[in-house]
Coordinates of C-alpha atoms in Angstrom, one line a residue:
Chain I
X1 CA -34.0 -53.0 8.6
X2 CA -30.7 -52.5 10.0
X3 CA -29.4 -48.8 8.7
X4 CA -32.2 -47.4 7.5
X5 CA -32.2 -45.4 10.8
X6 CA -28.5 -44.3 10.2
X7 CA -29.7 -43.3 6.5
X8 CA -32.3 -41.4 7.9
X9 CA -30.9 -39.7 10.7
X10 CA -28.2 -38.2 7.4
X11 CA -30.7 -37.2 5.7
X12 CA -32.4 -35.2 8.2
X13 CA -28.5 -33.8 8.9
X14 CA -27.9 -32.8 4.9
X15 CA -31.6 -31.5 4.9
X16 CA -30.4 -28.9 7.3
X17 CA -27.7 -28.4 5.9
X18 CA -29.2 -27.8 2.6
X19 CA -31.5 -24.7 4.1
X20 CA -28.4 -23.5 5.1
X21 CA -27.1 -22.9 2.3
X22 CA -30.3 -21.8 0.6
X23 CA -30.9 -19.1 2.8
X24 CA -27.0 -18.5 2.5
X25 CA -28.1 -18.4 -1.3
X26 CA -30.7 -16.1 -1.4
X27 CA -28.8 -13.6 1.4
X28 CA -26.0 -13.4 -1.1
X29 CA -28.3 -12.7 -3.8
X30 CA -30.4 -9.9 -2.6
X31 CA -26.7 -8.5 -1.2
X32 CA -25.3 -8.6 -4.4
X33 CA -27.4 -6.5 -6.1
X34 CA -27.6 -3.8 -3.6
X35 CA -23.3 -4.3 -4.0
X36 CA -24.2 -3.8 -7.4
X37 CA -26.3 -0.5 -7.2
X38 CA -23.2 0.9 -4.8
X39 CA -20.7 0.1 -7.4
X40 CA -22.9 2.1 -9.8
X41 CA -23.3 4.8 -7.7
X42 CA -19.3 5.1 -7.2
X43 CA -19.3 5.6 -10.9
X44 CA -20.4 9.2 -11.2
X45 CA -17.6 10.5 -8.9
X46 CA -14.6 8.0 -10.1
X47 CA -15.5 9.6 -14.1
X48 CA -15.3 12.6 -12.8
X49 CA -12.5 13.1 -10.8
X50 CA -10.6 10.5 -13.7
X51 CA -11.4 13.9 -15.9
X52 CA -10.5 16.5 -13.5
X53 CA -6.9 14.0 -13.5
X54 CA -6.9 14.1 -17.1
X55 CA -7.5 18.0 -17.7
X56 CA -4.7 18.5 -15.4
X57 CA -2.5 16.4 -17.0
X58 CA -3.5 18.6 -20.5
X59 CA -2.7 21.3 -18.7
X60 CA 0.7 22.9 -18.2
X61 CA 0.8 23.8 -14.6
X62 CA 4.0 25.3 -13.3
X63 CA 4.4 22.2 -10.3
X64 CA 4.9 18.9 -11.2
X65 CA 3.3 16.6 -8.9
X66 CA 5.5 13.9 -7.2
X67 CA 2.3 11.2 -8.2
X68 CA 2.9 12.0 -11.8
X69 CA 6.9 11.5 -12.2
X70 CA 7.9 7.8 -13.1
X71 CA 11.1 6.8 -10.6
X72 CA 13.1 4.0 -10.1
X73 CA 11.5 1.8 -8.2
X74 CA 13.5 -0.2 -5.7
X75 CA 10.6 -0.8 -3.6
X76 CA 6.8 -1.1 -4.6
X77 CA 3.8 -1.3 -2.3
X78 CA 0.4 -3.4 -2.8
X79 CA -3.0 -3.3 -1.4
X80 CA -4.5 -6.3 -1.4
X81 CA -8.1 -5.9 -1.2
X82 CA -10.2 -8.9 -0.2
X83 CA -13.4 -9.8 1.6
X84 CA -14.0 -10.5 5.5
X85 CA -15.7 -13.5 5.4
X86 CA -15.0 -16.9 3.6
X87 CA -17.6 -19.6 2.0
X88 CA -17.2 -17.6 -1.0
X89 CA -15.6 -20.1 -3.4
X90 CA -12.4 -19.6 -5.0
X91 CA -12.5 -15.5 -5.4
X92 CA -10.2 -14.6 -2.9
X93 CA -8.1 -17.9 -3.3
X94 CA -7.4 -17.0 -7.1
X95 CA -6.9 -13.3 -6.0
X96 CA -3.7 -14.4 -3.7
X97 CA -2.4 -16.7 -6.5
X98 CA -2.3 -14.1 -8.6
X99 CA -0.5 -11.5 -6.4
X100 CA 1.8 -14.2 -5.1
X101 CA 3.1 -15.0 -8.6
X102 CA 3.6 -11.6 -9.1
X103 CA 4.9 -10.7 -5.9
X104 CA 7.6 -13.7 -6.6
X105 CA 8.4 -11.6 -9.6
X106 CA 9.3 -8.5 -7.8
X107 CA 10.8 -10.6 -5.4
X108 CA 13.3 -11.6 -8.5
X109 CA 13.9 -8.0 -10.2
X110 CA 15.2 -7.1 -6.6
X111 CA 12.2 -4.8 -5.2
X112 CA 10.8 -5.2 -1.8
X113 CA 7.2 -5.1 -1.5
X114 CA 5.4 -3.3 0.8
X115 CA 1.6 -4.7 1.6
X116 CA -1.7 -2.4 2.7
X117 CA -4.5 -5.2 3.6
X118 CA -7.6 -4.6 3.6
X119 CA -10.6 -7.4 4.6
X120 CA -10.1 -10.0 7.2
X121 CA -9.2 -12.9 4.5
X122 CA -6.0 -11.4 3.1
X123 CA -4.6 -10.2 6.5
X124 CA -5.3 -13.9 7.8
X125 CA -3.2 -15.2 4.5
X126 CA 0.0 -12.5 4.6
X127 CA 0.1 -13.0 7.9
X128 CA 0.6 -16.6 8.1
X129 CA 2.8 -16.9 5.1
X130 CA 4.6 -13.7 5.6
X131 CA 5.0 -10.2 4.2
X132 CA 5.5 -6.9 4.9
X133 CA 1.8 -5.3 6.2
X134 CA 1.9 -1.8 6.7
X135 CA -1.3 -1.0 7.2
X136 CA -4.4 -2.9 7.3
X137 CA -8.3 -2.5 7.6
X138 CA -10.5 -5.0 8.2
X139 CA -14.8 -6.1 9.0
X140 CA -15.4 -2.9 6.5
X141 CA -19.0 -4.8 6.4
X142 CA -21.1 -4.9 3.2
X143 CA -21.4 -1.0 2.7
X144 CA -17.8 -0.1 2.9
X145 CA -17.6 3.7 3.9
X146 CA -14.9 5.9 2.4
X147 CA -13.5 6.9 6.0
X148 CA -12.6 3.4 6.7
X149 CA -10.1 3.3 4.1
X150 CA -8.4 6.7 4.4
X151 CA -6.6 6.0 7.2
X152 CA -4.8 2.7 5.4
X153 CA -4.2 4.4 2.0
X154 CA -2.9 7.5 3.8
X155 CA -0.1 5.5 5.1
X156 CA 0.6 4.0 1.8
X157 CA 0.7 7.3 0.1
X158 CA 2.9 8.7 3.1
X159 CA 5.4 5.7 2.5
X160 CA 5.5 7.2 -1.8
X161 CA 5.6 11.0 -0.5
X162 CA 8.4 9.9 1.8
X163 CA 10.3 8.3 -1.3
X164 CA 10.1 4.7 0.8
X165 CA 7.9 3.1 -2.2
X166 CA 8.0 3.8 -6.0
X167 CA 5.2 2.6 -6.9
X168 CA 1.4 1.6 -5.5
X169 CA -0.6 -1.0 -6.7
X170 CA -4.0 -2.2 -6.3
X171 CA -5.5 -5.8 -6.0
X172 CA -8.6 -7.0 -6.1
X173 CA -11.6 -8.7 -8.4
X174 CA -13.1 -6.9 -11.1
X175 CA -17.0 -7.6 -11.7
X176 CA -17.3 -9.2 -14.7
X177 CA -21.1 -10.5 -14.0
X178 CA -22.7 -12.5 -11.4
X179 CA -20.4 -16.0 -13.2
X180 CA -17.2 -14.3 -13.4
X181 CA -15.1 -12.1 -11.5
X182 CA -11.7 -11.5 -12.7
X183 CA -8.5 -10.9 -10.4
X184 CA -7.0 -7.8 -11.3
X185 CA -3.2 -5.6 -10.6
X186 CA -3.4 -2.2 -11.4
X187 CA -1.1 0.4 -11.1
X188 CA -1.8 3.4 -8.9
X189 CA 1.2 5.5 -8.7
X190 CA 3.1 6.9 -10.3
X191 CA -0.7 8.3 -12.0
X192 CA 0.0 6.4 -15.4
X193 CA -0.8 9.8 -18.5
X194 CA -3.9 9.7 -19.9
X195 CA -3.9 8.3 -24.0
X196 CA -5.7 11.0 -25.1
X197 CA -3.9 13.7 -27.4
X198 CA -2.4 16.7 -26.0
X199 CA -4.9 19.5 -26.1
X200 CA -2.6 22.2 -28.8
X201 CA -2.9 25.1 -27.3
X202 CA -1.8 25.8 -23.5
X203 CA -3.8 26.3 -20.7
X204 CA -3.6 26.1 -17.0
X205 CA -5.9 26.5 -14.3
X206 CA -6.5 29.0 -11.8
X207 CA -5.0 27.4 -8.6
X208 CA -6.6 28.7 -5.5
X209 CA -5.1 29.0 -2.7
X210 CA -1.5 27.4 -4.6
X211 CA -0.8 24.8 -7.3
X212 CA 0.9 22.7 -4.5
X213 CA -1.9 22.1 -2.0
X214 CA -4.5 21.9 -4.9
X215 CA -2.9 19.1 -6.5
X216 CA -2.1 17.8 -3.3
X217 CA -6.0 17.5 -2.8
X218 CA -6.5 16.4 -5.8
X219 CA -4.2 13.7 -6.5
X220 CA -5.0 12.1 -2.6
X221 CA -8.7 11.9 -3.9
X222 CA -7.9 10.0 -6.4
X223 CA -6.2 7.2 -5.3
X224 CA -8.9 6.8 -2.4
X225 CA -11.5 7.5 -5.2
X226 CA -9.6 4.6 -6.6
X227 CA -9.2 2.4 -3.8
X228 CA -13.0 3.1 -2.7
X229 CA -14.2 1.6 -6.0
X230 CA -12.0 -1.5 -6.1
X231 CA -13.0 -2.3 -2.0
X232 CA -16.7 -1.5 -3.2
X233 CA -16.8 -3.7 -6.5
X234 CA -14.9 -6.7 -4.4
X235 CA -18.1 -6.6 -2.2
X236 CA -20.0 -7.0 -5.0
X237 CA -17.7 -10.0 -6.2
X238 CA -17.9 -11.6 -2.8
X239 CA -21.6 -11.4 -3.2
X240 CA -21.9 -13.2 -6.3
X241 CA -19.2 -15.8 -5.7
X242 CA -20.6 -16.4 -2.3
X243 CA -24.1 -16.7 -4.3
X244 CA -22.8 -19.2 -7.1
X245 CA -21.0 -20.9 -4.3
X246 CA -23.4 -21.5 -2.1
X247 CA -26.0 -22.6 -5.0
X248 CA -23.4 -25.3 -5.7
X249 CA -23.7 -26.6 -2.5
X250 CA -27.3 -26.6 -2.2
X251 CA -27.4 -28.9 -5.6
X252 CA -25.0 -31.1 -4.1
X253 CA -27.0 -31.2 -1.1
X254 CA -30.0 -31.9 -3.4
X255 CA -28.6 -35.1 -5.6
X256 CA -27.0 -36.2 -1.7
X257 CA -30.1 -36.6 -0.2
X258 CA -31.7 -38.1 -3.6
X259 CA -29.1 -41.0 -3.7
X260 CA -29.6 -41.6 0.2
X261 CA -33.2 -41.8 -0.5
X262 CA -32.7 -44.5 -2.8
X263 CA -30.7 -46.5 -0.9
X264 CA -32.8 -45.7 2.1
X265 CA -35.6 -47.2 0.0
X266 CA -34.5 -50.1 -1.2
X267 CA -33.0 -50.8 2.7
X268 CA -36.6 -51.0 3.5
X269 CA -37.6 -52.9 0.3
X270 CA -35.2 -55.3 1.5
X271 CA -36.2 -55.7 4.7
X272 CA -39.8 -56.2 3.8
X273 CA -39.2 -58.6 1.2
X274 CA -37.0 -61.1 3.5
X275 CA -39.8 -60.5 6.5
X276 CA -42.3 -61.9 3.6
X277 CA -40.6 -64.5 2.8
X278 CA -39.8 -65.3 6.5
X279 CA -43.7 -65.2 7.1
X280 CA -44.5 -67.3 4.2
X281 CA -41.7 -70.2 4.4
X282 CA -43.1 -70.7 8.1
X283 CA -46.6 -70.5 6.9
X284 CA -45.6 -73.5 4.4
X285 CA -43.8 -75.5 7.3
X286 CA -46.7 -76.0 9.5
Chain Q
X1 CA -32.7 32.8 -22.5
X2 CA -30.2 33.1 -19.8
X3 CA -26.7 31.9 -20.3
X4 CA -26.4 28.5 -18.4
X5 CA -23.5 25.7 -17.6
X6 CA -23.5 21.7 -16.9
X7 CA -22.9 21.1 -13.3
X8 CA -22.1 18.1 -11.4
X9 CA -21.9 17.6 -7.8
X10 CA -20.5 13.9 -6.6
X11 CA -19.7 12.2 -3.5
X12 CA -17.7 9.1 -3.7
X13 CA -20.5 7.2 -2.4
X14 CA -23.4 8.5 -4.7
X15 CA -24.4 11.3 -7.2
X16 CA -25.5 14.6 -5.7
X17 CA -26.9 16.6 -8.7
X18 CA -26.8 17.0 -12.4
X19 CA -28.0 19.9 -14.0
X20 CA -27.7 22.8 -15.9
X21 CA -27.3 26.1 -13.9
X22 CA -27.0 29.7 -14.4
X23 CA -24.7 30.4 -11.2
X24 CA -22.9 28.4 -8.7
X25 CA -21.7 29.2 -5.1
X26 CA -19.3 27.0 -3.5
X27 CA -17.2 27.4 0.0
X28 CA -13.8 27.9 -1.7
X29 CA -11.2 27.4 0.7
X30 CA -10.3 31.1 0.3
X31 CA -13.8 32.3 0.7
X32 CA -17.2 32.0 -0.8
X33 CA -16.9 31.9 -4.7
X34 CA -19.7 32.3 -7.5
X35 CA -19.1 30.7 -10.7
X36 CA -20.9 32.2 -13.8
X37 CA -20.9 30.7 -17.3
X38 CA -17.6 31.0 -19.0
X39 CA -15.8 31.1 -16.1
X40 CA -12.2 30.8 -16.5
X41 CA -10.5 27.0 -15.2
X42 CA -10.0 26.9 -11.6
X43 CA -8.9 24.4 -9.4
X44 CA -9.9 24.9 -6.1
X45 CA -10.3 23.2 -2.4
X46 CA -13.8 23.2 -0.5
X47 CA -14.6 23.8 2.7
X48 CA -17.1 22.2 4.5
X49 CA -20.2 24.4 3.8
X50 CA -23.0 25.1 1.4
X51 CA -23.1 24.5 -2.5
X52 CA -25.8 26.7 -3.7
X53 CA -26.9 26.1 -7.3
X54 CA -28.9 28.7 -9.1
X55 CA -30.9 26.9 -12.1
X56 CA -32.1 28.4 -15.2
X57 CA -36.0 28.6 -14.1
X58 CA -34.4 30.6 -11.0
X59 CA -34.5 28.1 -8.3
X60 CA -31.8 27.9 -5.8
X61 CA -30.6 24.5 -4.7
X62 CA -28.7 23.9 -1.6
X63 CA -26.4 21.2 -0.7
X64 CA -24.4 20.4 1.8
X65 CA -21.0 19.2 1.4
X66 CA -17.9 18.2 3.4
X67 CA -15.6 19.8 1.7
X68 CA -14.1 18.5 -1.5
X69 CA -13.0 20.2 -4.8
X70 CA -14.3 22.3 -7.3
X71 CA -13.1 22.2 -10.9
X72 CA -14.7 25.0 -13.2
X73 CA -14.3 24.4 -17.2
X74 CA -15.9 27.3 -19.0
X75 CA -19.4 24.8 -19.7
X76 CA -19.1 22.3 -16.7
X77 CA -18.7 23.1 -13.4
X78 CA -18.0 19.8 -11.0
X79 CA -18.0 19.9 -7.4
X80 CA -16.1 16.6 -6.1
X81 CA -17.7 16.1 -2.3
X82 CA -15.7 14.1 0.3
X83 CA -17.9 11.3 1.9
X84 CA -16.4 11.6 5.3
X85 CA -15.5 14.7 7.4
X86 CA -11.9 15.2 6.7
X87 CA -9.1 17.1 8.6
X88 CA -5.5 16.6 8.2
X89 CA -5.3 15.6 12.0
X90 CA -8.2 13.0 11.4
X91 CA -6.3 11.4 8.6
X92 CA -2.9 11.7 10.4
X93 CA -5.0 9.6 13.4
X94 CA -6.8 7.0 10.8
X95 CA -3.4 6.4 9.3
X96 CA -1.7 6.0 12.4
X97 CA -4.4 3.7 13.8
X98 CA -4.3 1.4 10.7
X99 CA -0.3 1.4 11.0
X100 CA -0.6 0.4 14.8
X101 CA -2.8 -2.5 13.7
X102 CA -0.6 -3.7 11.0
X103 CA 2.1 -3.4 13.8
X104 CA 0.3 -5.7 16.6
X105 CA -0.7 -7.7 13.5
X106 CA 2.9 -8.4 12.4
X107 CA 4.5 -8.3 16.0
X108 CA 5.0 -12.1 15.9
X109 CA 5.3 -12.5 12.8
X110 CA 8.4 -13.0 9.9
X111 CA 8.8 -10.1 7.3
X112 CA 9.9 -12.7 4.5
X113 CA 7.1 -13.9 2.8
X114 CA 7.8 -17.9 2.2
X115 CA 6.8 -17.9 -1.9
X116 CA 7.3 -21.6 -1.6
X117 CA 5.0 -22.1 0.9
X118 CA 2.2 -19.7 -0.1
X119 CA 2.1 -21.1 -3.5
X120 CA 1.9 -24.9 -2.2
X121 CA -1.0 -23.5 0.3
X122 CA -3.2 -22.1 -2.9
X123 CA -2.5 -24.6 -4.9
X124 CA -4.0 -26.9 -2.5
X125 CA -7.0 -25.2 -1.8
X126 CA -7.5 -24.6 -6.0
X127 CA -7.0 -28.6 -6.3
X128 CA -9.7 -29.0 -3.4
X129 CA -12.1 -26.5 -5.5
X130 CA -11.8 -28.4 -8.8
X131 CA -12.4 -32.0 -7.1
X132 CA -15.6 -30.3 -5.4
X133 CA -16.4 -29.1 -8.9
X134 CA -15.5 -32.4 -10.5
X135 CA -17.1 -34.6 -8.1
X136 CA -20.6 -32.3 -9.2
X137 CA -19.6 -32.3 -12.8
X138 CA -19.4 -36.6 -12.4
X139 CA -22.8 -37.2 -11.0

């Protein structure tokens, strides 16, 4: 019987393996849709302060915001959002491959790039190929809380107020559903004007205490409102890739042990056919 | 039937209230204001304080909020709450704190960013994704 043992003994080893990645599975699973239920909940506020954004573009106030005036850019920054944690398939792998080949083409029209990281995966990656991180938040854990992320997209916003970028952009994975999760670029600032036709007749609000400080407010919320959703819907894509990923694994695990047992099986077949046949040529010598 | 208005309250993190109301108090950064139907558009900054809603069977809701802003159309009054306390020397230290990170982060580090090599590193790990998703595909 020789290597049945060794057969088994790996078989015991992918077994283990295989809860592993079940319970990995099924963590990822009931994560996801709590992810899920937070990305819906961020909806509500994003609509609404998209709105506010809009009215104020309809209106004619007497201050033009800095965030809404197109410049030339000579220098753009990116935050990169990505998750903590890896064993989550190819989400944050196609994520980089994205930004790279567009960070090459910035690289060619002559801008420098500024980077804001935020999750453990993309600072690990810039870091070792290179770049320029700004700012960077990381282990923002499954519920990511608004305060985390201030600090990191105030320095970005800083670096546009300060006329060092000319433009922010934001990358991460937009939740398609639970299969698919789509790498995304968007474009933060300069706030790109709303499609919708101008509103005839002019109107402004009432800005209390000043326009300035009001749109100040405002326009900060935004982008974090912004940045919030995108950190907070790449959790949910984490989730499901890690879910999709892992149930891979387990069937792969499955159709391992399957062929192993086979094998395993006809080791022992084999073993007891030639101790047969051992017994009975003796028996027929005597 | 008294007069009434739509009124949202939001935090980042979740929905607050929805409602129709017949009078809103918020914690303007000026002072206390009290919104009434028809109100003319105002853009204004929140303190932290209490958002009082007044709905049209004469109930008064209260709510706590962090401050925030407060948008008033004539029908729809919506009170954006912020999530997390917020001061501008609390920001000025969360920026500066994910700056100094960044900094230790980068202190042995190059500034160029090696396109050649970043690409060759995700294309690897993409080829090593399709064979693990051929090599499931082929059994």
């Amino acid at each position: 019987m020789a290597g049945a043992k060794e057969i088994r003994t790996q078989i015991k080893s992918i077994q283990n393996t295989r809860k592993i990645t079940k319970a990995m599975e099924m963590v990822a699973a009931s994560k996801m849709r709590k992810a899920q239920e937070r990305m819906i909940a961020t909806r509500p506020y994003a609509e609404k302060i998209r709105s506010v954004v809009a009215h104020v573009g309809h209106a004619h106030p007497e201050y033009k915001h800095p965030y809404l005036i197109e410049r030339e850019v000579k220098r753009v920054g990116l935050i990169i959002v990505s998750t903590d944690r890896g064993l989550c398939g190819g989400l944050n792998i196609n994520l980089f491959k994205k930004v790279i080949a567009r960070m090459k083409e910035w690289d060619q029209a002559g801008y420098e790039i500024d980077l804001t990281v935020l999750g453990n995966k993309a600072l690990q990656f810039f870091k070792r190929i290179g770049g320029n991180i700004t700012a960077q938040a990381t282990h923002l854990g499954d519920a990511p809380a608004m305060g985390d992320m201030i600090g990191s997209v105030k320095v970005m916003l800083d670096a546009y107020d300060e006329g060092r970028i000319d433009r922010l952009y934001i990358a991460s994975n937009e939740f398609v559903n639970t299969m698919t999760q789509t790498p995304t670029i968007e474009q933060l600032l300069p706030v790109a004007p709303s499609e919708e036709k101008e509103l005839v007749h002019h109107w402004d609000y009432i800005y209390e205490p000043d326009s300035k400080p009001v749109m100040d407010g405002l326009l900060m919320r935004y982008i974090e409102s912004l940045v919030y959703q995108g950190a907070v819907e790449n959790v949910a894509c984490e989730m499901a890739a890690r879910m999709v990923a892992m149930k891979a694994a387990s069937d792969n695990a499955g159709t391992l042990i399957d062929e192993l047992q086979l094998v395993y099986n006809k080791a022992r077949q084999a073993a007891i056919t030639q101790e047969l046949s051992e017994i009975v040529s003796g028996a027929a010598a005597v | 039937m008294a007069m009434t208005f739509h009124v949202d309250i939001v935090s980042a993190e979740a929905e607050i209230f929805s409602g129709t109301a017949t009078m809103v108090f918020a914690p303007a950064e000026m002072g206390e204001v009290g919104i009434a139907p028809r109100h003319t558009p105002l853009l204004t900054r929140l303190k932290p304080g209490e958002v009082r809603v007044q709905d049209d069977h004469g109930e008064e809701h209260t709510f706590f909020v962090n401050g925030g802003m407060l948008e008033v159309q004539p029908h729809v009054v919506t009170v954006l709450s912020d999530s997390a306390m917020r001061a501008k020397d609390l920001d000025e230290a969360a920026a500066l704190q994910a700056k100094q990170e960044a900094e230790k982060t980068l202190a042995d580090n190059k500034a160029d960013i090696d396109y050649a090599k970043a690409q060759a590193e995700l294309a690897e790990a993409v080829a090593q994704l399709r064979t693990i998703q051929k090599l499931k595909k082929s059994r």
